Amino acid sequence: MFLFCYLKPIFSSFCVSSTVSMFLNTLTPKFYVALTGTSSLISGLILIFEWWYFRKYGTSFIEQVSVSHLRPLLGGVDSSSPSNSNTSNGEADSNRQSVSECKVWRNPLNLFRGAEYNRYTWVTGREPLTYYDMNLSAQDHQTFFTCDSDHLRPADAIMQKAWRERNPQARISAAHEALELEESRSSPPLLSSCSCATAYILLAEEEATTIMEAERLFKQALKAGEGCYRRSQQLQHHGTQYEAQHRRDTNVLVYIKRRLAMCSRKLGRTREAVKMMRDLMKEFPLLSMFNIHENLLESLLELQNYADVQAVLAKYDDISLPKSATICYTAALLKARAVSDKFSPEAASRRGLSTAEMNAVEAIHRAVEFNPHVPKYLLEMKSLILPPEHILKRGDSEAIAYAFFHLQHWKRVEGALNLLHCTWEGTFRMIPYPLEKGHLFYPYPICTETADRELLPMFHEVSVYPKKELPFFILFTAGLCSFTAMLALLTHQFPELMGVFAKAFLSTLFAPLNFIMEKVESILPSSLWHQLTRI
């Protein structure tokens, strides 16, 4: 009885194999063509879907489903064990770290919408800013230019609503309405409410079609903003409401002065812009969120005042302060400037690098590790576009913003781009793969591609680093689709020959089972075998 239970699956499989063999002998070549063709079609559809899902979300759909849903069903993770809980906590911490590393920052050198971004749209018909980028700017404006008590004043309430408007014309109309309302109520004008200053800011940013017109509006905003700041400064200690108004008035005043300095820089008055930026940094040293030192660095480079550039870097290129592409690449440019005019790769390969050349190469490697997208724009291997209003540090958006303003400074230093061209790719031999740990900085965040695609327009090809490897299931479905399509084609062209091959393949596949069954038949008596097969 025990022997019967043990051999029962073998008897059943023998009967099934005999039935399958009889069934396959009755099939025609058309069946094989239809079977392989259908398999190829299904594999192709799966491949297309997998590729689309990978390009959009950066992962395989089948792999994600298997990890998220099938592994728990198979008992892969037990959340009750301490080790697993520690692991999950570590993963959560790493996820929070990656999210914090992918924080989006305001571009300190962002252009003017009316005078620059809109002009690009008028000429090319393309929108240089994405909805996500403009929505972040709207949130910034509401944070910087409004406070909770604005609803108590009609003009401020209008501006509070204007910053939330999506339609540019509606925002501009609301700014004009706030100005008219405030000027009809104020005596003297421009000094009773901060709404005048914010209204002029909005008009300078979005309605002005030239930099000169934007500068004129910002100067009017400055008069209103200074009056509001002086009054709120006197009342800031009278309660939380006055303290919030003073914080808002401070943000407004700093924003206006910074944009006026940028207007001077764009109009060629660079020394005046440098003085305004220095005064602003001295007056408000704690407002580092505007990153005014990056505006100052760019203006000093335009003046070729490299000693002052080095002094600014000495203050801000500190291990305790957040880095940026401007900081890292400007430091590399200064060190490259000392050796680039006499640098020759052939001579360096013969005699080796000098100490100054080694310092320059290490500075370039440091900058490239921080943001590996910049060199292709500086070397003009990729075309530049207008920089967005927000950037992602270490991402393609930051690389575009840096190269857009600093490419001219690299070209001005003789041999700097040649030194960068000869040395920047050596950085990737120093960085661990697959980037479990960084060399000089933290590991490269994995969320940069998704954020950059949201910040940059559709017509720009986003630079991705590190290059993602294709998931296994995409390669598997591609191979399966190609193999079944080839079988379908061969079966359609050579039905007789493919039928012979199919039968030979199946007979080879079942040969071990047939061999085992023959051995069993030779061992067991024929009468017992007959009774067991009947059962």
XYZ file of C-alpha atoms in Angstrom, residues 30 64 113 123 125 181 219 251 320 360 456 462:
12
model
C -1.428 26.422 -37.997
C 7.165 46.266 -7.449
C 8.950 86.440 -15.694
C 9.858 84.314 -29.531
C 6.225 79.651 -28.476
C -7.439 101.286 -3.522
C 12.350 101.417 -6.806
C 11.212 89.583 3.751
C 29.009 73.056 8.418
C 43.077 71.907 -9.199
C 12.240 71.289 -16.153
C 16.781 65.556 -18.377
